[in-house]
CSV table of C-alpha atoms and ligand atoms in Angstrom, one decimal:
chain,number,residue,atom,x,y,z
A,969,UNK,CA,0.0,0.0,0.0
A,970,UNK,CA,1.0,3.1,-0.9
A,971,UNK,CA,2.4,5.5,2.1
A,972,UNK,CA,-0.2,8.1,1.1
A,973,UNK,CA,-2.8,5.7,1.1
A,974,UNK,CA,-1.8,4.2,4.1
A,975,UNK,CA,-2.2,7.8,5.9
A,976,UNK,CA,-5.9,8.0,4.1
A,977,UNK,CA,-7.0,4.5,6.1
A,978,UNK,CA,-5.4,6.0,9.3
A,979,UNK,CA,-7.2,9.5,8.8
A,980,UNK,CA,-10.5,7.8,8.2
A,981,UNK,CA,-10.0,5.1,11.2
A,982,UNK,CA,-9.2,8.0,13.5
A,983,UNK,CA,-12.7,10.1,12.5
A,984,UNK,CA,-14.3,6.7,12.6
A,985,UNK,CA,-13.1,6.1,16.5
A,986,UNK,CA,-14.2,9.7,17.3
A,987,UNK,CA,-17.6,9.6,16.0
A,988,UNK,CA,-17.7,6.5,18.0
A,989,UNK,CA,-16.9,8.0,21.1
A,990,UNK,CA,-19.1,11.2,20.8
A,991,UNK,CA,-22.1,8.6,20.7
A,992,UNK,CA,-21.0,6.6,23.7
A,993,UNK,CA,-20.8,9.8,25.3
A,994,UNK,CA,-24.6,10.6,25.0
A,995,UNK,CA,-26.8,9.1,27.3
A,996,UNK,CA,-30.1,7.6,27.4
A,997,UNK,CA,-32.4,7.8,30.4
A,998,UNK,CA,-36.3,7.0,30.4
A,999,UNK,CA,-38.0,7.3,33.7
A,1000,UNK,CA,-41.8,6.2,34.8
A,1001,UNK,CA,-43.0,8.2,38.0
A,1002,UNK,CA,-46.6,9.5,39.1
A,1003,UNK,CA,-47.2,13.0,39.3
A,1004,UNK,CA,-49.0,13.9,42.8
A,1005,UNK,CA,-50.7,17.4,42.3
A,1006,UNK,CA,-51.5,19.9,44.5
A,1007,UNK,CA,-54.4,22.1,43.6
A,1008,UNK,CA,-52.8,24.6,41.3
A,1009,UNK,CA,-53.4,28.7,42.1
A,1010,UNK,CA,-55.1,30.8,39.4
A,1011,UNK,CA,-53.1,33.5,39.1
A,1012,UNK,CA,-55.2,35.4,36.2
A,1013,UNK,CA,-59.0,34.5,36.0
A,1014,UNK,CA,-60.7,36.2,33.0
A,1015,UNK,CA,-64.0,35.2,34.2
A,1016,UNK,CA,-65.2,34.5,30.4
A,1017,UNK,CA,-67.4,32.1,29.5
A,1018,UNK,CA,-65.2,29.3,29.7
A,1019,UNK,CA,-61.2,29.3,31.1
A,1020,UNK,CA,-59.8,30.6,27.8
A,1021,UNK,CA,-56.8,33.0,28.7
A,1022,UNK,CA,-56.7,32.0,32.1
A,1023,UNK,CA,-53.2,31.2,33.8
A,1024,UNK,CA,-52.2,28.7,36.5
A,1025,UNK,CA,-49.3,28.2,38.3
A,1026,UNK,CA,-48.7,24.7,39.4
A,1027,UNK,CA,-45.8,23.0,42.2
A,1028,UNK,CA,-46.5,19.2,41.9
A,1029,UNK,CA,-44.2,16.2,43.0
A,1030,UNK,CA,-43.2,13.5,41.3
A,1031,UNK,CA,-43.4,10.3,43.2
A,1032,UNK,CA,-41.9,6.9,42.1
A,1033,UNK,CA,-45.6,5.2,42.1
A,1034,UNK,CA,-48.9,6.1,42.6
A,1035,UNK,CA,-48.9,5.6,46.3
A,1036,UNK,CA,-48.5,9.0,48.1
A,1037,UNK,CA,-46.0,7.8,50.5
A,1038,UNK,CA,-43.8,6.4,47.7
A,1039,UNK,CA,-40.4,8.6,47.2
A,1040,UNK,CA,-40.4,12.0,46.1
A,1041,UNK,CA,-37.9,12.2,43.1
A,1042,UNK,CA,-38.7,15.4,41.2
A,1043,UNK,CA,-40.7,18.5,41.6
A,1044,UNK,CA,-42.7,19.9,38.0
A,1045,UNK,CA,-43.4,23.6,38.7
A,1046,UNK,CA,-44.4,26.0,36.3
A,1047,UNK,CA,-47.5,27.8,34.7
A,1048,UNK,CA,-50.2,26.8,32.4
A,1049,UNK,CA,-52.1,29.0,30.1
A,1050,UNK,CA,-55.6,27.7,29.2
A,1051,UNK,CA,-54.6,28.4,25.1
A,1052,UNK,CA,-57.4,26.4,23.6
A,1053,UNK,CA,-61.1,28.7,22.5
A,1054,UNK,CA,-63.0,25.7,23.7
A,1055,UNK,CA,-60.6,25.5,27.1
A,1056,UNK,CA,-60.1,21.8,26.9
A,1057,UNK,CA,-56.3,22.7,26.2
A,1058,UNK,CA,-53.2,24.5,28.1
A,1059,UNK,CA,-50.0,25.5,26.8
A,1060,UNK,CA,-47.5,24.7,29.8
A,1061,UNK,CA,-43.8,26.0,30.6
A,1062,UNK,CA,-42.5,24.1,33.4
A,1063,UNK,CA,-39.0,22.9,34.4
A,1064,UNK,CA,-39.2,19.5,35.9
A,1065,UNK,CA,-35.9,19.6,39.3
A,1066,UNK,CA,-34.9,16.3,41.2
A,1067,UNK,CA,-34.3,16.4,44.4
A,1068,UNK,CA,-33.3,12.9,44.9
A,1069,UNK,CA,-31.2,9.8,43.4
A,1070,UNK,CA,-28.5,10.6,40.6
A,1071,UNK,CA,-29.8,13.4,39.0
A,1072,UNK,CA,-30.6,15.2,42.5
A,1073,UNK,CA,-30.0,19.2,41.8
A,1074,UNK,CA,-30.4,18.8,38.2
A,1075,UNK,CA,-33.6,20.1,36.3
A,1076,UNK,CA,-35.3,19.7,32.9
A,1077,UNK,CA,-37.2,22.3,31.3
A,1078,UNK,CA,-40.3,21.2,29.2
A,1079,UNK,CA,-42.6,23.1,26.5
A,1080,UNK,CA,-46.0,22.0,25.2
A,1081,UNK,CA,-49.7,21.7,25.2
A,1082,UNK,CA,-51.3,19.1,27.7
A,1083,UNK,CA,-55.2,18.1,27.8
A,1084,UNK,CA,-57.0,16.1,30.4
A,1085,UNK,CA,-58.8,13.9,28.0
A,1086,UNK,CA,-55.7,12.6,26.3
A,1087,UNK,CA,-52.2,11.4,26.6
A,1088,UNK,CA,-49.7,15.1,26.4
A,1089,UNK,CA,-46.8,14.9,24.2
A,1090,UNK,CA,-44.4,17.6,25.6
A,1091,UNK,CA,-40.8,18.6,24.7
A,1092,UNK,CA,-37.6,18.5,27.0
A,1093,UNK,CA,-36.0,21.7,25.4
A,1094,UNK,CA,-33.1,22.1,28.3
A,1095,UNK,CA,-32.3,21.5,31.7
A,1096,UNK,CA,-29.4,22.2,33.7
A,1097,UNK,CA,-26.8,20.2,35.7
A,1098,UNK,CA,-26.3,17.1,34.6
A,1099,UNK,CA,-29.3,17.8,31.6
A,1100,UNK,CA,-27.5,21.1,30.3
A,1101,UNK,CA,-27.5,19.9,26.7
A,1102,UNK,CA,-30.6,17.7,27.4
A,1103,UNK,CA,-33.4,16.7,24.7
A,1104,UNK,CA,-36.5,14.6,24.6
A,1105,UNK,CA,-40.0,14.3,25.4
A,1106,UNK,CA,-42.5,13.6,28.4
A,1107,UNK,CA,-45.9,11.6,27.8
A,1108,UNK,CA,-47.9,12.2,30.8
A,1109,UNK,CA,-51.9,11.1,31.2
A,1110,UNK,CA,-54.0,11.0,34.1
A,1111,UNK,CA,-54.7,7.8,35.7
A,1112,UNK,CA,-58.6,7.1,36.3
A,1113,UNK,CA,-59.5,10.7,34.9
A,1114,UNK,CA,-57.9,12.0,38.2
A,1115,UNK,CA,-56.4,15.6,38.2
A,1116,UNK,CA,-54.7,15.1,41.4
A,1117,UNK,CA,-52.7,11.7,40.0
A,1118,UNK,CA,-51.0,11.6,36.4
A,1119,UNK,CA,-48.7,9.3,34.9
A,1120,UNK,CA,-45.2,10.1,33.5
A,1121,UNK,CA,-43.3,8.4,31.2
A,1122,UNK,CA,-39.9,10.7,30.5
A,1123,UNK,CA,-37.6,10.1,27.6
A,1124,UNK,CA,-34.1,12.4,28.1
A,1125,UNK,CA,-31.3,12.1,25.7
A,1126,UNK,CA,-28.5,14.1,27.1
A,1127,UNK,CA,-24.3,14.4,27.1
B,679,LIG,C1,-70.3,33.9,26.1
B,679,LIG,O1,-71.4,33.2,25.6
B,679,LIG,C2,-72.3,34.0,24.9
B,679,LIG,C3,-73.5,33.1,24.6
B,679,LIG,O2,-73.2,31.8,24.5
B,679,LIG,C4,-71.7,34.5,23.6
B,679,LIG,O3,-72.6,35.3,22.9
B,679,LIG,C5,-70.5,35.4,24.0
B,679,LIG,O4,-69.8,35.8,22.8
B,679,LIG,C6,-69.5,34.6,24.9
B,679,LIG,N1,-68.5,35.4,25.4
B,679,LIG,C7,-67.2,35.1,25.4
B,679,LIG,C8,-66.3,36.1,25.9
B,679,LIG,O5,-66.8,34.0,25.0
B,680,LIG,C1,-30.5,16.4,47.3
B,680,LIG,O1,-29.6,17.5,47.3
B,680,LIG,C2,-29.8,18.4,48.3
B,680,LIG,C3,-29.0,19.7,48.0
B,680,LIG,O2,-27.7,19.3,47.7
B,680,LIG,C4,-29.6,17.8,49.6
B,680,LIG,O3,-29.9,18.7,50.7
B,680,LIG,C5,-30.5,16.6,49.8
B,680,LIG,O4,-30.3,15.9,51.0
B,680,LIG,C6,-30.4,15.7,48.6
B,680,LIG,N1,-31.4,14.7,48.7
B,680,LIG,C7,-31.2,13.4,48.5
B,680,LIG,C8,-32.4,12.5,48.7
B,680,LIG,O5,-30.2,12.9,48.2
């Protein structure tokens, strides 16, 4: 084999091994905990109709089952604004922060619309700590139509 050919192979093995170690370096997590909620405070109450433009703030814990004296592993806090004319929808901007096991300190920060009739499909656009360069999604449903307990299924792809 030629000696410049030879480097070629070695250039391309190199690039090879580094894009191979940039994807053992990001990390997979998916996580299945119950959201306990609190009643949440309505901050801004049009008093319309319906609850179209109305904003609540929420401070829930997530539990590791549906049990209420099962470990608290997260707290989701943030606010949802009732976005949908028909108010069966919200658009919510929350961060979700652990305050237990590995990820304890660290927090994600999630986007998107959530309804109480379906399963919500929300983003993971951030987080900080160990999820500063964090990605994914949270699929979250109530369990037996009950606003106080919900389901979360958490998918977090993160370096
Ligand atoms: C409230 O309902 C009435 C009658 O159904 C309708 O005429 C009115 O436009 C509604 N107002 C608002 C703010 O949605
Ligand atoms: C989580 O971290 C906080 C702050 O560092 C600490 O006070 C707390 O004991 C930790 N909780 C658990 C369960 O490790």
């Amino acid at each position: 084999m030629e000696a410049r050919n030879l480097l070629l192979l070695l250039l391309l093995l190199a690039v090879a091994a580094f894009v191979a170690t940039g994807d053992a370096h990001s990390k997979f997590r998916h996580l299945h905990l119950y959201s306990h909620n609190a009643d949440p405070a309505v901050s801004v109450d049009l008093h319309r109709n319906n609850s179209f433009g109305n904003i609540l703030v929420f401070d829930n814990l997530l539990r590791e089952g549906p049990d209420p004296s099962s470990p608290a592993i997260a707290r989701p806090q943030g606010m949802a604004v009732i976005s949908d004319l028909t108010g069966a929808k919200a658009f919510t901007a929350y961060t979700i922060t652990f305050i237990a096991g590995e990820f304890n300190g660290s927090s994600l920060s999630v986007l998107g619309l959530t309804t109480t009739t379906e399963v919500s499909d929300r983003s993971i656009v951030g987080g900080t700590g160990c999820f500063r360069t964090a990605r994914g999604y949270v699929l979250s449903q109530y369990v037996n139509n009950n606003a106080r307990l919900e389901e979360y299924n958490v998918y977090i792809t993160f370096s």
